């Protein structure tokens, strides 16, 4: 099973600033990596797939990058609605596996 | 509008059974694989099971293999998860999710709101 490790666990950032979230895979997942956003009491929402392609309706301030084992989600100029938990997920191998999540909180 | 609506959650005793359903609308259901993903209270996401568009291929997490069975009825646009021999650690919100592809592994592009399963005596 591929282990996905996200860092940091919690990230405190001020509105308007940039946030950088990391996700590392225990073995290569090529570009088969997705990012999801989850707000309290809500279902996850797909943000990024293929490591760098924004899903439909996702604002341009969300940028995904990386391949192989190292991936990054960057959110430029944080808006109030961006404070949430973010998960990465690999879909290169069975079983699908998620990272433990990064909580992005207001500083 | 693409929509997934889960139902069937509730309180069940350890060792009991429960069947979850997920009603799909707004897309050609049989053209896409479907997954179940769960989230224990205060915890992260855990993929549980996946079924191909035709229903011919199924996959399970080791934690539920032999106890849970995923199935689908494409004539009713409905996904199911039969859960047997339930344990306390199966307590979670269970999400139904649409996979992007029919057969190949993929990300999940549409999610339901979830249904809560509580296993407790």
Short mmCIF file of C-alpha atoms in Angstrom, two decimals:
data_model
loop_
_atom_site.label_atom_id
_atom_site.label_comp_id
_atom_site.label_asym_id
_atom_site.label_seq_id
_atom_site.Cartn_x
_atom_site.Cartn_y
_atom_site.Cartn_z
CA UNK A 1 0.00 0.00 0.00
CA UNK A 2 1.26 3.48 -0.88
CA UNK A 3 1.50 5.75 2.15
CA UNK A 4 0.71 9.41 1.58
CA UNK A 5 2.21 11.88 4.05
CA UNK A 6 1.07 15.48 4.20
CA UNK A 7 2.87 18.38 5.84
CA UNK A 8 2.39 20.38 7.85
CA UNK A 9 -0.50 18.96 9.85
CA UNK A 10 -1.70 22.49 10.60
CA UNK A 11 -0.80 25.65 8.71
CA UNK A 12 -1.63 29.12 10.03
CA UNK A 13 -1.74 31.81 7.36
CA UNK A 14 -3.21 35.30 7.17
CA UNK A 15 -5.88 36.16 4.59
CA UNK A 16 -4.31 37.53 1.45
CA UNK A 17 -1.10 35.58 1.92
CA UNK A 18 0.11 32.45 0.15
CA UNK A 19 -0.20 28.92 1.53
CA UNK A 20 1.95 25.99 0.45
CA UNK A 21 0.86 22.44 1.33
CA UNK A 22 2.99 19.36 0.72
CA UNK A 23 2.18 15.73 -0.01
CA UNK A 24 4.72 12.93 -0.28
CA UNK A 25 4.13 9.40 -1.57
CA UNK A 26 6.06 6.39 -0.28
CA UNK A 27 6.65 5.33 -3.89
CA UNK A 28 6.08 6.93 -7.25
CA UNK A 29 2.49 7.62 -8.21
CA UNK A 30 3.47 9.36 -11.48
CA UNK A 31 1.01 12.25 -11.85
CA UNK A 32 -1.95 10.28 -10.52
CA UNK A 33 -2.53 12.59 -7.60
CA UNK A 34 -5.63 14.54 -6.58
CA UNK A 35 -6.28 17.25 -4.01
CA UNK A 36 -9.57 17.71 -2.16
CA UNK A 37 -10.89 20.45 0.10
CA UNK A 38 -13.19 19.67 3.01
CA UNK A 39 -15.00 22.20 5.17
CA UNK A 40 -16.59 21.28 8.51
CA UNK A 41 -19.77 19.26 8.10
CA UNK A 42 -19.36 19.05 4.32
CA UNK A 43 -18.28 16.42 1.85
CA UNK A 44 -14.86 16.67 0.22
CA UNK A 45 -14.64 18.68 -3.00
CA UNK A 46 -12.25 17.89 -5.83
CA UNK A 47 -9.78 20.71 -6.44
CA UNK A 48 -6.94 19.27 -8.53
CA UNK A 49 -6.40 16.06 -10.51
CA UNK A 50 -3.49 14.79 -12.54
CA UNK A 51 -1.31 16.62 -10.00
CA UNK A 52 -1.82 19.98 -11.69
CA UNK A 53 -5.18 20.25 -13.49
CA UNK A 54 -7.83 22.32 -11.78
CA UNK A 55 -11.28 20.76 -11.56
CA UNK A 56 -14.27 22.54 -13.05
CA UNK A 57 -15.10 25.77 -11.25
CA UNK A 58 -11.95 25.87 -9.12
CA UNK A 59 -10.43 29.37 -8.94
CA UNK A 60 -7.05 30.07 -10.49
CA UNK A 61 -5.49 30.83 -7.11
CA UNK A 62 -5.27 27.05 -6.54
CA UNK A 63 -2.19 25.53 -8.21
CA UNK A 64 -0.99 21.95 -8.05
CA UNK A 65 2.49 20.80 -8.97
CA UNK A 66 4.85 17.84 -8.71
CA UNK A 67 5.18 14.29 -9.95
CA UNK A 68 6.58 11.01 -8.77
CA UNK A 69 6.68 11.24 -4.98
CA UNK A 70 6.62 14.95 -4.19
CA UNK A 71 3.59 17.19 -4.69
CA UNK A 72 2.57 20.69 -3.70
CA UNK A 73 -0.72 22.58 -3.51
CA UNK A 74 -0.28 26.33 -3.51
CA UNK A 75 -3.08 28.74 -2.71
CA UNK A 76 -2.16 32.29 -3.59
CA UNK A 77 -3.86 35.23 -1.86
CA UNK A 78 -5.96 33.25 0.63
CA UNK A 79 -9.64 34.07 0.83
CA UNK A 80 -11.81 33.45 3.91
CA UNK A 81 -13.54 30.53 2.18
CA UNK A 82 -10.21 28.73 1.66
CA UNK A 83 -9.69 27.91 5.33
CA UNK A 84 -10.45 24.20 5.47
CA UNK A 85 -8.79 20.78 5.56
CA UNK A 86 -6.97 19.63 2.44
CA UNK A 87 -6.31 16.01 1.48
CA UNK A 88 -4.15 14.50 -1.22
CA UNK A 89 -5.06 11.13 -2.75
CA UNK A 90 -3.12 8.81 -5.03
CA UNK A 91 -4.92 6.77 -7.66
CA UNK A 92 -1.93 5.14 -9.30
CA UNK A 93 -2.19 1.87 -7.38
CA UNK A 94 -4.79 -0.11 -5.44
CA UNK A 95 -5.85 0.64 -2.82
CA UNK A 96 -6.54 4.32 -3.24
CA UNK A 97 -4.87 6.10 -0.32
CA UNK A 98 -5.28 9.53 1.19
CA UNK A 99 -2.92 11.68 3.15
CA UNK A 100 -3.90 12.47 6.74
CA UNK A 101 -4.84 16.01 5.82
CA UNK A 102 -3.53 19.54 6.37
CA UNK A 103 -5.73 21.94 8.30
CA UNK A 104 -5.38 25.46 6.94
CA UNK A 105 -6.36 27.92 9.63
CA UNK A 106 -6.57 31.67 9.93
CA UNK A 107 -3.55 33.29 11.55
CA UNK B 1 -27.19 18.66 -12.08
CA UNK B 2 -25.02 15.73 -11.03
CA UNK B 3 -26.16 14.49 -7.64
CA UNK B 4 -25.44 11.64 -5.25
CA UNK B 5 -27.69 11.00 -2.26
CA UNK B 6 -26.76 8.41 0.35
CA UNK B 7 -29.18 6.70 2.72
CA UNK B 8 -29.37 3.73 5.04
CA UNK B 9 -27.09 4.83 7.84
CA UNK B 10 -28.00 4.45 11.48
CA UNK B 11 -27.17 2.86 14.81
CA UNK B 12 -26.31 -0.84 14.78
CA UNK B 13 -24.89 -3.20 17.37
CA UNK B 14 -21.45 -4.77 16.98
CA UNK B 15 -21.72 -7.83 14.77
CA UNK B 16 -24.79 -6.46 13.04
CA UNK B 17 -25.47 -5.58 9.42
CA UNK B 18 -26.50 -2.53 7.47
CA UNK B 19 -27.01 -1.73 3.79
CA UNK B 20 -26.18 1.70 2.47
CA UNK B 21 -27.64 3.05 -0.76
CA UNK B 22 -26.57 5.89 -3.01
CA UNK B 23 -29.01 7.28 -5.56
CA UNK B 24 -27.34 8.90 -8.54
CA UNK B 25 -28.78 11.41 -10.98
CA UNK B 26 -27.65 13.85 -13.66
CA UNK B 27 -25.18 11.57 -15.45
CA UNK B 28 -25.02 8.22 -17.24
CA UNK B 29 -24.57 6.07 -14.15
CA UNK B 30 -23.37 2.91 -15.90
CA UNK B 31 -20.53 4.79 -17.60
CA UNK B 32 -18.62 5.43 -14.40
CA UNK B 33 -17.04 3.47 -11.60
CA UNK B 34 -18.27 4.36 -8.13
CA UNK B 35 -16.58 4.33 -4.74
CA UNK B 36 -17.39 4.43 -1.06
CA UNK B 37 -15.14 6.51 1.19
CA UNK B 38 -15.56 6.83 4.95
CA UNK B 39 -14.48 9.26 7.61
CA UNK B 40 -14.39 8.29 11.26
CA UNK B 41 -15.26 11.05 13.76
CA UNK B 42 -12.48 13.64 13.80
CA UNK B 43 -10.33 11.61 11.42
CA UNK B 44 -9.26 11.69 7.79
CA UNK B 45 -10.64 10.06 4.68
CA UNK B 46 -10.39 6.31 4.11
CA UNK B 47 -11.28 4.70 0.79
CA UNK B 48 -13.46 1.62 1.39
CA UNK B 49 -14.49 0.07 -1.92
CA UNK B 50 -14.89 0.63 -5.65
CA UNK B 51 -16.97 -0.96 -8.39
CA UNK B 52 -16.53 -0.63 -12.15
CA UNK B 53 -19.26 0.81 -14.36
CA UNK B 54 -20.58 -2.60 -15.37
CA UNK B 55 -20.26 -4.00 -11.87
CA UNK B 56 -17.88 -6.68 -13.08
CA UNK B 57 -14.86 -5.53 -11.09
CA UNK B 58 -14.78 -4.74 -7.40
CA UNK B 59 -12.04 -3.62 -5.02
CA UNK B 60 -11.91 -3.41 -1.24
CA UNK B 61 -9.72 -1.97 1.46
CA UNK B 62 -8.14 -4.68 3.58
CA UNK B 63 -9.99 -3.32 6.62
CA UNK B 64 -13.37 -4.33 5.15
CA UNK B 65 -12.51 -7.21 2.84
CA UNK B 66 -14.72 -10.23 3.53
CA UNK B 67 -17.22 -8.18 5.53
CA UNK B 68 -18.45 -5.52 3.08
CA UNK B 69 -19.87 -6.04 -0.40
CA UNK B 70 -20.25 -3.31 -2.99
CA UNK B 71 -22.81 -3.64 -5.77
CA UNK B 72 -24.81 -1.53 -8.17
CA UNK B 73 -28.09 -1.63 -10.04
CA UNK B 74 -27.58 0.35 -13.24
CA UNK B 75 -31.30 0.11 -14.08
CA UNK B 76 -32.05 1.99 -10.86
CA UNK B 77 -28.98 4.28 -10.92
CA UNK B 78 -28.18 3.10 -7.43
CA UNK B 79 -25.00 2.04 -5.65
CA UNK B 80 -25.02 -0.18 -2.57
CA UNK B 81 -22.73 -1.15 0.26
CA UNK B 82 -23.73 -4.22 2.26
CA UNK B 83 -21.91 -4.13 5.59
CA UNK B 84 -21.80 -7.27 7.73
CA UNK B 85 -20.01 -8.17 10.98
CA UNK B 86 -19.82 -4.51 11.88
CA UNK B 87 -17.28 -3.33 14.42
CA UNK B 88 -16.95 -0.19 16.51
CA UNK B 89 -14.13 0.95 14.23
CA UNK B 90 -16.56 1.01 11.28
CA UNK B 91 -18.28 4.00 12.87
CA UNK B 92 -17.99 6.81 10.34
CA UNK B 93 -19.66 9.02 7.82
CA UNK B 94 -19.85 7.04 4.59
CA UNK B 95 -19.60 8.99 1.36
CA UNK B 96 -20.60 7.78 -2.05
CA UNK B 97 -18.36 9.19 -4.78
CA UNK B 98 -18.34 9.09 -8.57
CA UNK B 99 -15.06 8.04 -10.14
CA UNK B 100 -13.92 9.88 -13.25
CA UNK B 101 -13.44 6.72 -15.29
CA UNK B 102 -15.33 3.50 -15.98
CA UNK B 103 -12.61 0.97 -15.26
CA UNK B 104 -9.19 2.54 -14.73
CA UNK B 105 -8.24 3.88 -11.29
CA UNK B 106 -9.11 7.54 -10.98
CA UNK B 107 -9.90 10.47 -8.78
CA UNK B 108 -13.41 11.10 -7.47
CA UNK B 109 -15.05 14.12 -9.01
CA UNK B 110 -18.49 14.14 -7.39
CA UNK B 111 -19.33 13.32 -3.77
CA UNK B 112 -22.56 12.81 -1.89
CA UNK B 113 -23.22 14.49 1.45
CA UNK B 114 -22.71 11.24 3.37
CA UNK B 115 -24.67 9.00 5.70
CA UNK B 116 -23.65 8.28 9.29
CA UNK B 117 -23.08 4.76 10.57
CA UNK B 118 -22.67 4.23 14.30
CA UNK B 119 -21.69 0.81 15.64
CA UNK B 120 -22.33 0.63 19.35
CA UNK B 121 -24.08 -1.48 21.94
#
